[in-house]
XYZ file of C-alpha atoms in Angstrom:
730
model
C 7.036 -135.791 -83.269
C 7.053 -139.789 -82.195
C 9.740 -141.990 -82.240
C 9.061 -143.637 -85.461
C 9.063 -140.600 -87.015
C 12.690 -139.555 -86.251
C 13.581 -142.696 -86.709
C 11.623 -142.809 -90.101
C 13.495 -139.387 -90.458
C 16.987 -140.531 -89.740
C 16.969 -143.300 -91.526
C 16.007 -141.468 -94.958
C 18.513 -138.290 -94.061
C 21.783 -141.539 -93.505
C 20.507 -142.845 -96.853
C 20.960 -139.202 -98.559
C 23.767 -138.667 -97.728
C 25.427 -142.000 -98.523
C 23.780 -141.370 -102.128
C 25.198 -138.456 -102.340
C 29.255 -139.842 -101.169
C 28.734 -141.968 -103.617
C 27.727 -139.529 -106.839
C 30.765 -137.296 -105.871
C 33.455 -140.937 -105.365
C 31.765 -141.714 -108.818
C 32.277 -137.776 -110.265
C 35.532 -137.818 -108.670
C 36.763 -141.615 -110.228
C 35.394 -140.554 -113.836
C 37.170 -136.872 -113.718
C 39.955 -139.509 -113.340
C 39.399 -142.221 -115.881
C 38.659 -139.000 -117.974
C 42.138 -137.981 -116.874
C 44.388 -141.064 -117.736
C 42.120 -141.732 -120.548
C 43.548 -138.508 -121.982
C 41.001 -138.506 -124.820
C 37.832 -135.947 -123.524
C 38.535 -132.984 -125.066
C 37.099 -130.590 -122.263
C 39.422 -132.428 -119.412
C 42.630 -132.143 -121.633
C 41.726 -127.734 -122.485
C 41.233 -127.653 -118.505
C 44.697 -129.090 -117.621
C 46.567 -127.397 -120.556
C 44.885 -124.108 -119.472
C 45.534 -124.168 -115.661
C 49.258 -124.971 -116.857
C 49.563 -122.043 -119.006
C 48.071 -119.882 -116.597
C 50.329 -121.151 -113.742
C 52.980 -119.892 -116.511
C 52.234 -116.725 -116.402
C 51.776 -116.503 -113.295
C 55.821 -117.921 -112.140
C 56.753 -115.869 -115.454
C 56.160 -112.605 -114.689
C 55.750 -112.190 -111.308
C 58.168 -109.410 -110.346
C 59.572 -109.622 -113.198
C 61.065 -106.131 -113.208
C 63.033 -107.136 -110.041
C 66.036 -106.349 -109.780
C 65.800 -103.433 -111.913
C 69.255 -103.635 -111.863
C 71.491 -105.236 -114.698
C 71.863 -108.978 -114.121
C 75.063 -111.585 -115.476
C 75.046 -111.276 -118.524
C 72.323 -108.894 -119.115
C 75.157 -106.914 -119.167
C 76.465 -108.752 -122.532
C 72.663 -108.612 -124.743
C 71.345 -106.122 -123.786
C 75.055 -104.240 -125.008
C 74.837 -105.823 -128.184
C 70.447 -104.246 -128.680
C 71.860 -100.913 -128.172
C 74.586 -101.914 -131.226
C 71.295 -103.151 -133.443
C 69.317 -99.852 -132.286
C 72.696 -98.074 -132.830
C 73.085 -99.928 -135.903
C 76.722 -100.281 -134.709
C 78.875 -103.198 -135.813
C 80.466 -105.505 -133.039
C 81.937 -108.508 -132.539
C 80.262 -111.805 -130.454
C 81.501 -115.342 -130.548
C 77.618 -116.028 -131.366
C 75.472 -116.058 -134.439
C 72.761 -113.044 -134.854
C 69.573 -113.964 -134.704
C 68.983 -113.943 -130.494
C 70.441 -110.583 -130.096
C 68.686 -109.225 -133.065
C 64.790 -110.728 -131.315
C 66.334 -108.849 -127.880
C 66.921 -105.189 -129.854
C 63.311 -105.662 -131.153
C 62.107 -106.074 -128.602
C 63.322 -103.182 -126.882
C 62.586 -101.101 -129.744
C 59.077 -102.467 -130.130
C 58.432 -100.973 -126.024
C 60.390 -97.379 -127.092
C 64.019 -99.089 -125.888
C 66.474 -95.866 -127.310
C 69.620 -97.776 -127.528
C 70.914 -95.154 -124.506
C 71.667 -97.298 -121.688
C 75.077 -98.601 -121.128
C 74.372 -101.845 -119.965
C 78.027 -101.369 -118.439
C 78.734 -103.750 -115.459
C 76.434 -106.502 -113.107
C 74.799 -104.314 -110.499
C 73.924 -101.139 -112.535
C 71.085 -99.373 -111.490
C 68.468 -99.019 -114.919
C 67.085 -95.342 -113.524
C 64.025 -95.455 -115.942
C 65.277 -96.776 -119.046
C 62.889 -98.988 -120.952
C 64.000 -102.249 -119.865
C 60.828 -103.567 -119.265
C 59.980 -104.541 -122.909
C 63.343 -106.946 -123.749
C 63.166 -108.701 -121.034
C 59.257 -109.342 -121.512
C 60.158 -110.585 -124.798
C 62.447 -112.911 -123.563
C 60.467 -114.347 -120.475
C 57.357 -114.699 -123.534
C 59.883 -117.043 -125.074
C 60.503 -119.047 -122.019
C 57.371 -118.944 -120.911
C 56.596 -121.141 -124.022
C 58.696 -123.989 -123.200
C 55.751 -125.528 -120.642
C 53.344 -125.572 -123.531
C 55.655 -126.570 -126.428
C 57.207 -129.607 -124.026
C 53.856 -130.737 -122.846
C 52.415 -130.893 -126.721
C 55.361 -132.495 -127.381
C 54.870 -135.676 -125.051
C 51.199 -135.309 -126.025
C 51.977 -136.097 -129.311
C 54.469 -138.564 -129.275
C 52.438 -140.990 -126.361
C 48.625 -138.933 -126.427
C 48.653 -139.899 -122.604
C 47.493 -136.747 -120.819
C 48.961 -137.420 -117.611
C 52.489 -137.692 -118.936
C 52.206 -135.065 -121.146
C 51.231 -132.976 -118.282
C 53.913 -134.367 -116.129
C 55.864 -133.237 -118.804
C 54.845 -129.475 -118.819
C 54.850 -129.243 -114.679
C 58.411 -130.698 -114.726
C 59.881 -127.844 -116.810
C 57.056 -124.824 -115.364
C 58.128 -125.649 -111.580
C 61.992 -126.357 -112.295
C 63.791 -122.503 -110.785
C 66.648 -123.424 -112.810
C 64.732 -123.150 -116.146
C 62.730 -120.595 -114.520
C 65.576 -117.890 -113.470
C 67.683 -118.345 -116.920
C 63.782 -116.892 -119.051
C 63.498 -113.994 -116.680
C 66.079 -111.425 -118.083
C 68.244 -110.646 -121.322
C 70.014 -113.174 -122.273
C 69.911 -115.650 -125.280
C 68.840 -118.843 -123.812
C 65.579 -118.248 -123.766
C 64.718 -118.046 -127.839
C 67.689 -120.488 -127.936
C 65.457 -122.670 -125.538
C 62.211 -121.851 -128.197
C 63.391 -122.839 -130.983
C 65.387 -126.337 -129.923
C 62.027 -127.251 -128.433
C 59.820 -125.945 -131.421
C 61.645 -127.667 -133.592
C 61.528 -131.875 -131.498
C 58.043 -130.527 -131.647
C 57.887 -129.763 -135.160
C 59.731 -133.208 -135.713
C 56.541 -135.141 -133.600
C 54.097 -133.382 -135.446
C 55.344 -134.095 -138.778
C 56.316 -137.497 -137.670
C 52.472 -138.039 -137.234
C 51.801 -136.721 -140.619
C 53.200 -139.632 -141.882
C 49.780 -141.372 -142.662
C 48.944 -138.551 -145.004
C 52.343 -137.963 -147.072
C 52.599 -134.547 -148.912
C 48.861 -132.836 -147.930
C 49.339 -129.714 -146.762
C 49.884 -130.367 -143.521
C 53.135 -132.560 -143.798
C 54.623 -130.098 -145.901
C 53.307 -127.369 -143.072
C 55.103 -129.401 -140.559
C 58.032 -130.455 -142.452
C 59.159 -126.898 -143.885
C 58.433 -125.500 -139.797
C 60.867 -128.056 -138.391
C 63.276 -126.293 -141.338
C 62.534 -122.831 -140.390
C 62.908 -123.639 -136.419
C 66.575 -126.031 -137.205
C 67.737 -122.551 -138.779
C 66.866 -119.926 -135.972
C 68.328 -122.596 -133.473
C 71.650 -122.664 -135.229
C 71.019 -118.756 -135.487
C 70.635 -117.914 -132.097
C 73.223 -120.213 -130.538
C 75.821 -122.590 -132.327
C 74.819 -125.580 -129.875
C 71.944 -125.267 -132.063
C 73.929 -127.738 -134.193
C 72.791 -130.666 -131.885
C 68.937 -130.789 -132.138
C 69.971 -130.203 -136.518
C 71.959 -133.599 -135.631
C 68.902 -134.795 -133.997
C 66.479 -134.360 -136.493
C 68.746 -136.017 -139.006
C 68.758 -138.849 -136.763
C 64.455 -139.372 -137.130
C 65.131 -138.376 -139.923
C 66.858 -140.432 -141.342
C 65.244 -143.855 -139.276
C 61.577 -142.393 -141.622
C 63.525 -143.157 -144.357
C 65.230 -146.025 -143.591
C 61.162 -147.133 -143.004
C 60.356 -146.100 -146.038
C 62.537 -147.229 -148.016
C 62.054 -150.522 -146.056
C 58.322 -150.281 -148.140
C 57.984 -152.961 -150.332
C 54.377 -151.740 -151.268
C 56.017 -148.113 -153.025
C 58.516 -148.178 -155.513
C 62.338 -146.583 -154.998
C 61.229 -143.339 -156.990
C 58.433 -142.861 -154.094
C 61.582 -142.983 -151.248
C 63.369 -140.712 -153.333
C 60.179 -138.316 -153.472
C 60.538 -138.228 -149.599
C 64.569 -137.653 -149.952
C 64.160 -134.869 -152.305
C 61.022 -133.311 -150.146
C 63.181 -133.272 -146.728
C 66.153 -131.577 -148.212
C 64.290 -129.195 -150.160
C 62.488 -128.097 -146.574
C 65.375 -129.403 -144.134
C 68.530 -128.366 -145.489
C 68.300 -125.662 -148.498
C 65.308 -123.224 -146.931
C 66.714 -123.673 -144.026
C 70.331 -122.324 -145.421
C 68.775 -119.854 -147.138
C 66.978 -118.523 -144.533
C 69.925 -118.962 -142.543
C 71.794 -116.525 -144.837
C 68.945 -114.519 -144.898
C 69.351 -113.982 -141.138
C 72.877 -113.042 -141.672
C 72.533 -110.502 -144.767
C 69.884 -108.211 -142.106
C 72.396 -108.773 -139.720
C 75.300 -107.314 -141.789
C 72.725 -104.778 -143.008
C 71.486 -103.332 -140.199
C 74.944 -103.037 -138.293
C 76.102 -101.025 -141.073
C 78.472 -98.592 -138.574
C 82.384 -98.563 -137.610
C 82.055 -100.142 -133.773
C 84.297 -101.644 -131.610
C 84.410 -105.330 -132.600
C 85.962 -103.687 -135.981
C 89.618 -105.106 -135.477
C 88.235 -108.369 -135.107
C 87.387 -108.750 -138.614
C 89.502 -108.043 -142.334
C 91.141 -104.663 -143.637
C 89.215 -105.769 -146.687
C 85.747 -106.833 -144.572
C 85.723 -103.432 -142.752
C 85.976 -101.256 -145.956
C 82.583 -101.631 -145.701
C 81.448 -99.863 -142.455
C 80.420 -96.510 -142.315
C 82.837 -94.782 -139.667
C 85.236 -96.961 -140.717
C 88.754 -94.574 -141.443
C 89.111 -97.539 -144.400
C 85.692 -96.652 -145.511
C 85.906 -94.994 -148.588
C 89.787 -94.500 -147.305
C 92.096 -92.084 -148.527
C 95.481 -93.943 -147.989
C 98.164 -95.150 -150.608
C 98.352 -98.341 -152.249
C 101.624 -98.210 -152.349
C 103.948 -98.262 -149.002
C 107.294 -96.257 -149.055
C 110.020 -96.623 -147.118
C 109.558 -93.386 -144.091
C 105.895 -94.500 -144.327
C 103.430 -95.556 -140.390
C 101.401 -98.612 -140.606
C 99.477 -100.820 -138.941
C 100.408 -104.874 -139.923
C 97.614 -106.917 -139.504
C 97.852 -111.301 -139.124
C 95.963 -111.751 -142.672
C 94.485 -114.909 -141.311
C 90.679 -114.525 -140.075
C 90.403 -112.637 -137.058
C 94.067 -112.017 -137.122
C 94.414 -109.076 -134.951
C 97.134 -105.942 -135.517
C 101.108 -106.115 -134.382
C 101.589 -104.466 -130.727
C 103.619 -103.247 -128.431
C 103.587 -101.330 -125.591
C 105.792 -100.119 -122.902
C 105.743 -103.186 -120.474
C 108.276 -106.190 -120.734
C 108.087 -109.105 -120.305
C 109.283 -111.094 -116.850
C 113.160 -111.451 -115.642
C 112.256 -115.355 -116.127
C 110.892 -114.597 -119.249
C 114.166 -113.120 -122.351
C 115.886 -110.356 -120.758
C 113.551 -108.323 -119.462
C 113.028 -106.757 -123.194
C 109.447 -104.980 -124.571
C 106.332 -107.297 -125.441
C 105.482 -108.102 -128.475
C 101.944 -108.781 -129.460
C 98.973 -109.165 -131.306
C 96.149 -106.559 -129.422
C 92.170 -107.145 -131.929
C 91.429 -104.057 -131.129
C 92.551 -100.111 -133.358
C 95.048 -98.112 -130.345
C 98.308 -96.017 -131.310
C 100.157 -98.827 -130.001
C 100.051 -99.819 -133.417
C 101.942 -97.751 -135.262
C 104.925 -99.048 -136.125
C 107.740 -97.000 -138.776
C 108.830 -98.918 -141.484
C 113.255 -98.312 -142.703
C 115.936 -100.180 -145.167
C 117.863 -102.248 -142.525
C 120.790 -100.328 -143.220
C 119.890 -96.162 -144.488
C 117.608 -93.917 -142.755
C 114.826 -93.779 -145.338
C 113.665 -89.670 -146.581
C 111.824 -87.789 -144.603
C 107.872 -86.776 -145.586
C 109.717 -82.863 -146.658
C 112.249 -84.484 -148.474
C 112.900 -83.972 -151.693
C 114.689 -86.774 -152.359
C 112.960 -90.615 -154.770
C 110.138 -92.152 -153.046
C 112.507 -94.737 -151.717
C 109.756 -97.994 -152.335
C 109.462 -101.205 -149.854
C 109.921 -104.417 -152.622
C 108.855 -107.807 -152.137
C 112.341 -109.738 -151.138
C 114.310 -106.425 -149.151
C 115.818 -106.384 -145.946
C 113.785 -103.972 -143.085
C 113.360 -102.917 -140.185
C 110.299 -101.915 -138.536
C 110.566 -99.535 -135.582
C 107.686 -99.321 -132.574
C 106.224 -95.390 -132.946
C 105.384 -95.004 -129.648
C 108.375 -96.689 -127.161
C 111.131 -96.501 -130.371
C 111.769 -100.329 -130.485
C 113.052 -102.105 -133.090
C 110.778 -105.696 -133.370
C 113.833 -107.954 -132.186
C 113.914 -111.630 -132.242
C 117.103 -114.229 -131.130
C 117.169 -117.376 -129.929
C 115.659 -117.212 -126.627
C 111.910 -119.764 -126.811
C 108.404 -117.517 -126.583
C 107.409 -117.792 -123.140
C 104.273 -120.314 -124.476
C 105.320 -121.735 -127.392
C 109.060 -122.970 -126.688
C 109.399 -124.497 -129.759
C 109.494 -121.074 -131.360
C 111.771 -118.180 -130.933
C 110.735 -114.968 -128.804
C 110.235 -111.440 -130.034
C 110.530 -108.473 -128.478
C 111.093 -104.506 -128.630
C 114.684 -103.616 -128.863
C 117.314 -100.903 -128.836
C 116.733 -97.127 -128.312
C 115.376 -94.755 -130.913
C 115.736 -97.337 -133.552
C 119.061 -98.052 -132.588
C 119.735 -101.903 -132.395
C 121.666 -104.762 -133.830
C 120.821 -107.091 -136.701
C 118.388 -109.231 -134.479
C 116.528 -106.887 -135.734
C 116.156 -107.421 -139.644
C 113.297 -109.144 -141.598
C 112.925 -110.068 -144.807
C 109.244 -109.002 -146.911
C 108.436 -111.747 -148.928
C 105.389 -110.628 -150.716
C 102.952 -114.272 -150.949
C 103.278 -115.032 -155.254
C 105.027 -112.152 -155.688
C 107.531 -111.589 -158.124
C 111.048 -110.038 -157.365
C 111.346 -106.306 -156.767
C 107.623 -105.864 -156.681
C 106.451 -103.107 -154.496
C 104.453 -104.015 -151.608
C 100.831 -102.725 -151.497
C 98.568 -101.900 -148.996
C 95.567 -103.995 -148.189
C 96.336 -105.764 -150.864
C 99.116 -108.420 -150.696
C 99.733 -110.631 -148.567
C 103.126 -111.266 -146.915
C 105.940 -112.820 -144.772
C 108.462 -111.807 -142.625
C 111.332 -113.727 -142.348
C 113.870 -112.945 -139.895
C 117.515 -112.804 -141.230
C 119.826 -114.236 -138.913
C 117.517 -117.347 -137.367
C 115.219 -118.022 -140.789
C 111.683 -117.612 -139.044
C 109.238 -116.351 -139.916
C 107.009 -113.894 -137.747
C 104.171 -115.077 -136.467
C 100.979 -114.399 -134.350
C 100.187 -118.319 -132.176
C 96.870 -117.249 -130.914
C 98.114 -118.396 -127.172
C 96.341 -115.712 -125.095
C 99.362 -114.571 -122.986
C 99.409 -114.325 -119.181
C 98.184 -111.632 -116.492
C 101.688 -109.715 -117.217
C 101.187 -109.110 -120.894
C 97.425 -108.081 -120.945
C 95.657 -111.728 -122.361
C 97.246 -110.404 -125.871
C 98.380 -112.656 -127.790
C 101.311 -114.052 -128.114
C 103.877 -113.134 -131.279
C 106.768 -115.679 -132.018
C 109.126 -116.451 -134.722
C 108.149 -120.205 -135.816
C 110.919 -121.488 -137.470
C 107.637 -123.210 -139.845
C 107.655 -120.392 -142.335
C 104.724 -122.331 -143.821
C 102.602 -121.517 -140.486
C 99.601 -119.389 -142.546
C 99.629 -117.677 -139.166
C 102.672 -115.836 -140.194
C 100.678 -113.993 -142.836
C 100.121 -110.036 -142.566
C 99.539 -107.383 -144.550
C 98.969 -104.207 -144.454
C 95.756 -102.223 -143.086
C 96.532 -98.272 -142.435
C 99.536 -96.929 -144.630
C 100.173 -92.983 -143.222
C 102.360 -91.552 -146.584
C 101.415 -87.585 -146.987
C 104.401 -87.689 -150.564
C 102.126 -90.576 -151.793
C 98.810 -90.106 -153.653
C 95.499 -90.843 -151.878
C 93.230 -93.675 -153.203
C 89.994 -95.126 -152.030
C 90.045 -98.741 -151.564
C 86.499 -99.880 -151.626
C 87.350 -101.744 -154.670
C 88.658 -104.369 -152.179
C 85.483 -104.184 -150.385
C 84.162 -107.880 -149.794
C 81.039 -108.707 -150.901
C 78.410 -110.418 -148.188
C 79.333 -114.750 -149.308
C 82.950 -113.111 -148.000
C 81.771 -111.717 -145.448
C 79.229 -114.202 -144.457
C 81.705 -116.673 -144.651
C 84.731 -114.554 -142.628
C 82.373 -113.980 -140.292
C 81.950 -117.891 -139.385
C 85.729 -118.325 -139.416
C 85.344 -115.205 -136.737
C 82.816 -116.562 -134.436
C 84.383 -120.151 -134.657
C 87.987 -118.577 -133.553
C 86.086 -116.324 -130.883
C 83.990 -119.212 -129.535
C 86.966 -121.832 -129.326
C 89.132 -118.865 -128.085
C 87.092 -118.735 -124.989
C 88.850 -118.650 -121.547
C 87.492 -117.971 -118.266
C 88.277 -114.677 -116.863
C 90.179 -114.577 -113.185
C 87.425 -115.710 -110.562
C 84.614 -116.159 -112.932
C 82.455 -119.407 -112.125
C 82.720 -121.678 -114.644
C 81.764 -124.918 -114.284
C 82.385 -128.639 -116.173
C 80.137 -131.289 -117.559
C 79.748 -133.799 -114.837
C 78.562 -131.354 -112.554
C 75.907 -130.360 -114.113
C 73.268 -133.041 -114.605
C 73.699 -133.545 -110.438
C 72.725 -129.912 -109.690
C 76.547 -129.579 -107.965
C 77.101 -125.800 -107.853
C 74.641 -122.881 -108.917
C 75.849 -118.972 -110.335
C 74.968 -116.383 -109.039
C 72.453 -114.018 -111.202
C 72.241 -110.931 -108.829
C 74.392 -110.222 -106.563
C 73.434 -106.868 -103.856
C 70.893 -106.892 -101.264
C 67.781 -108.607 -103.672
C 69.625 -112.193 -104.888
C 68.868 -114.286 -107.912
C 71.169 -117.508 -107.883
C 70.724 -119.886 -110.357
C 69.930 -123.826 -109.407
C 67.462 -126.375 -110.537
C 64.567 -127.609 -108.600
C 67.017 -130.998 -106.918
C 64.084 -132.822 -106.770
C 63.060 -132.111 -110.409
C 66.494 -132.899 -111.617
C 68.008 -135.771 -108.879
C 64.720 -137.438 -110.271
C 65.700 -137.508 -113.755
C 68.693 -138.850 -113.060
C 66.703 -141.676 -111.207
C 64.659 -142.101 -114.321
C 67.061 -142.326 -116.697
C 68.732 -145.358 -115.025
C 65.008 -146.695 -114.443
C 64.982 -146.181 -118.672
C 68.121 -148.661 -118.815
C 66.839 -151.012 -116.693
C 62.993 -151.103 -117.687
C 64.139 -151.676 -121.633
C 66.539 -154.635 -120.403
C 64.168 -155.802 -118.775
C 61.488 -155.706 -121.424
C 63.749 -156.899 -123.537
C 64.835 -160.389 -121.932
C 60.789 -160.746 -121.224
C 60.005 -160.616 -124.778
C 63.286 -163.344 -125.318
C 62.207 -165.635 -122.682
C 58.470 -164.536 -124.146
C 57.300 -163.866 -120.505
C 53.798 -162.915 -121.204
C 52.591 -159.562 -119.947
C 49.241 -157.595 -119.911
C 47.915 -155.596 -122.450
C 47.894 -152.856 -120.181
C 51.344 -153.585 -119.608
C 52.726 -153.776 -123.031
C 50.716 -150.838 -124.086
C 52.950 -149.437 -121.152
C 55.929 -150.500 -121.858
C 55.558 -149.648 -125.696
C 54.360 -146.596 -125.376
C 57.139 -145.487 -122.381
C 60.228 -147.599 -124.647
C 59.451 -145.719 -128.094
C 58.911 -141.621 -126.828
C 61.733 -142.553 -124.110
C 64.029 -143.550 -126.829
C 64.396 -140.961 -128.766
C 64.011 -137.948 -125.738
C 67.136 -140.534 -124.543
C 69.247 -139.465 -128.043
C 68.299 -135.645 -127.437
C 69.656 -135.461 -123.880
C 72.851 -137.237 -125.174
C 72.890 -135.014 -127.777
C 72.740 -132.616 -125.828
C 75.083 -132.541 -123.559
C 78.290 -135.214 -124.637
C 79.564 -132.912 -127.275
C 80.615 -130.784 -124.892
C 82.967 -133.268 -122.904
C 84.508 -132.856 -125.592
C 84.825 -128.359 -126.100
C 87.909 -126.772 -124.786
C 86.376 -123.244 -124.329
C 84.699 -122.099 -121.025
C 82.339 -123.344 -119.986
C 78.898 -122.851 -117.623
C 76.561 -124.349 -115.725
C 73.014 -123.095 -118.243
C 74.607 -125.279 -120.787
C 73.347 -128.019 -119.726
C 69.435 -126.402 -120.070
C 68.635 -128.021 -123.465
C 69.356 -131.570 -121.818
C 67.426 -130.213 -119.355
C 65.129 -130.058 -121.583
C 64.835 -133.547 -123.128
C 65.429 -135.670 -120.088
C 62.780 -133.603 -118.271
C 59.912 -134.853 -120.822
C 61.331 -138.003 -121.014
C 61.492 -137.463 -116.947
C 57.716 -137.240 -117.082
C 56.517 -139.972 -119.541
C 58.468 -142.580 -117.361
C 56.375 -141.340 -114.052
C 53.314 -141.741 -115.734
C 54.377 -144.810 -116.262
C 55.351 -145.916 -112.992
C 51.776 -144.111 -111.713
C 49.775 -146.274 -114.171
C 52.342 -149.149 -113.208
C 52.656 -149.500 -109.354
C 48.093 -149.935 -109.180
C 48.269 -153.001 -112.166
C 49.821 -155.494 -109.245
C 46.681 -154.272 -106.936
C 43.174 -155.417 -106.952
C 40.768 -153.831 -109.624
C 38.915 -152.272 -105.744
C 41.842 -150.310 -104.687
C 43.163 -149.245 -108.589
C 41.478 -145.797 -108.201
C 42.641 -145.559 -105.189
C 46.167 -146.372 -105.106
C 46.407 -144.479 -108.111
C 45.118 -141.148 -106.495
C 47.205 -141.527 -103.886
C 50.036 -141.586 -105.983
C 49.482 -139.070 -108.449
C 48.740 -136.873 -105.306
C 52.035 -137.302 -103.810
C 53.723 -136.999 -107.185
C 52.335 -133.424 -107.189
C 52.960 -132.240 -103.623
C 56.101 -133.100 -103.863
C 56.487 -131.245 -106.852
C 54.397 -128.444 -106.269
C 55.920 -128.335 -102.535
C 59.484 -128.405 -103.852
C 58.896 -125.350 -105.822
C 57.680 -122.725 -102.794
C 60.633 -124.460 -101.340
C 63.321 -122.907 -103.076
C 61.130 -120.592 -105.036
C 63.192 -117.119 -102.872
C 66.365 -118.000 -105.472
C 64.336 -117.480 -108.354
C 62.262 -113.847 -107.039
C 64.825 -112.604 -105.550
C 66.777 -113.894 -101.544
C 67.349 -110.672 -98.903
C 70.854 -110.930 -97.973
C 70.754 -112.234 -94.179
C 74.122 -113.502 -92.278
C 73.775 -117.838 -92.919
C 72.336 -118.732 -89.803
C 69.254 -116.434 -89.303
C 68.787 -117.138 -93.039
C 64.794 -118.725 -94.401
C 66.714 -120.610 -96.988
C 69.839 -122.295 -93.887
C 67.533 -125.503 -93.686
C 67.807 -126.074 -97.469
C 70.988 -125.094 -97.987
C 71.494 -129.361 -98.824
C 75.012 -129.366 -100.481
C 78.008 -127.469 -99.276
C 78.363 -126.278 -103.382
C 75.213 -124.440 -103.093
C 76.005 -120.859 -102.455
C 73.580 -119.006 -101.465
């Protein structure tokens, strides 16, 4: 081969290579442009499919590990048992989430036999995976829902992709959605409600069409389900309410339409967002109460009339005397909703409180220490075997109550109560029923006639102290550890205190005929209302237990401290991806700066390019609503007195992550706009690649927190170099 031939051949080869490179570059630029544009269906579906594959891979990897009870699985797995076994129980949350967990287990063949006694208990062959899979599926759906929500708000594929990735790659969200907890269904219904709201808003140009009605109805269903899992679902109801008011205000401002048109829109929303969700919510409670038909450990939190409807409860088909006679053995129940039983036990108040006399409390569970003998104040009652006439307890009588187990009398004196110091202390005093005049109480039946005989369960009454004139009261305040965290009982000078009302629940007196109390059973509406009062009271009364890992709202956004889900050799630690969480804070501040900046430039009539205007309007419009959603799901916790945990922040995290996805897209789009056109695509690709690399690498670094850390000494741990904050306990 000659030299000329070689040179010619080499030149042709170089030309082909240059052409191939240019073609490759043009294909890459074309794909990048299509990704930024978002209108190519193939690109859209490929991105969505990749997100779904990654979601399934991360959510279901090692889902069976740890193979023991983790954190609150001890509670919600146990509640699933109760549904499967149809056993009534008490919990501070509405029933839907627990019903779903029970259903997941039932469909997988779980028979409700594992006890879920405490974290760390091995499952040992029990069918627990159905419950974990069900929760993981609902948690996994957060990624597509957030992706689709942002897509419908911005029609920007990069913004939607970033939002989906921020949910996908957050370790805290991933951990929380892999276990038998209420958080996966709650977060799912909140996300679905927001997505339905955005879809419905995008149907505004097709009012009263089938799709318009479908999405409006979908909002109502998801709102109802959100509240039916946890009461914090009310925050998304308020959020949707704000969006609804804004829509109606805009419709009212359309002068081309008559006012009747606005009324039609209002009525449609009233039906789908108020009436239908209310009926659905009540239907969920109807199923809850119908399924839990057998007596269980939660009976004592409910009124006597409520308990009548529970099979196996001693009040169901009860045969106890209707009237109360002296000498009877009684249990007294605080008549306010969720009231507990008057209780005593063979333990004394501390020396500095009330002269070391016997403790008197209220206790929500059935116990032999709830039993009291009722006696006249000045003479013995006829024995159960006596032939003397029965001596009935009547309105206005002076009486004594003797604790059955210890023989101490119900007593009050001028010493201050242990917690409520403006009230008097109530104690157990005397020996074998012999005490002093401070043991005497006067019976006052509500709206009763003088001399009226006291009746079991039907009558509500007060016990007024004979010497002090105060009323026997349950303050609903928890005693310290020396009082076993039972509720304080006092004698309240304010005799009209609603917590000073009692009723007789159990009445044992063989000389009187027994009658059934089914006639006093509450109907569904009464049980529905009482259930909510009990739930609300229980929620507000939640206090931290000794050594429990609680937190404050100010700690949550900064990811100050996580929470152990599992101890032992394989540790799971709930902690947010620090890059995502701290990035969310930066973007929330950036949004405010952008909002002020755009407002100032508009006021001063500073012109910007059409592309910049489009990006700003898109970011500000979508992020304004997401910012409101974050505030509504975060700020209310600052005013709550109940115990709070780290996981309470995660509904707010959904909104901040979607907002960050939109603003991240805005930043990546905006920075190259100031560069020459020939550098735009290269700079956009570089910034996009850097952002994705940081997100994926941060997920890789902290992923052992989700899938299990092997216990090592701190300095030898492979995670030691990631201990960025001293408050992180892994």
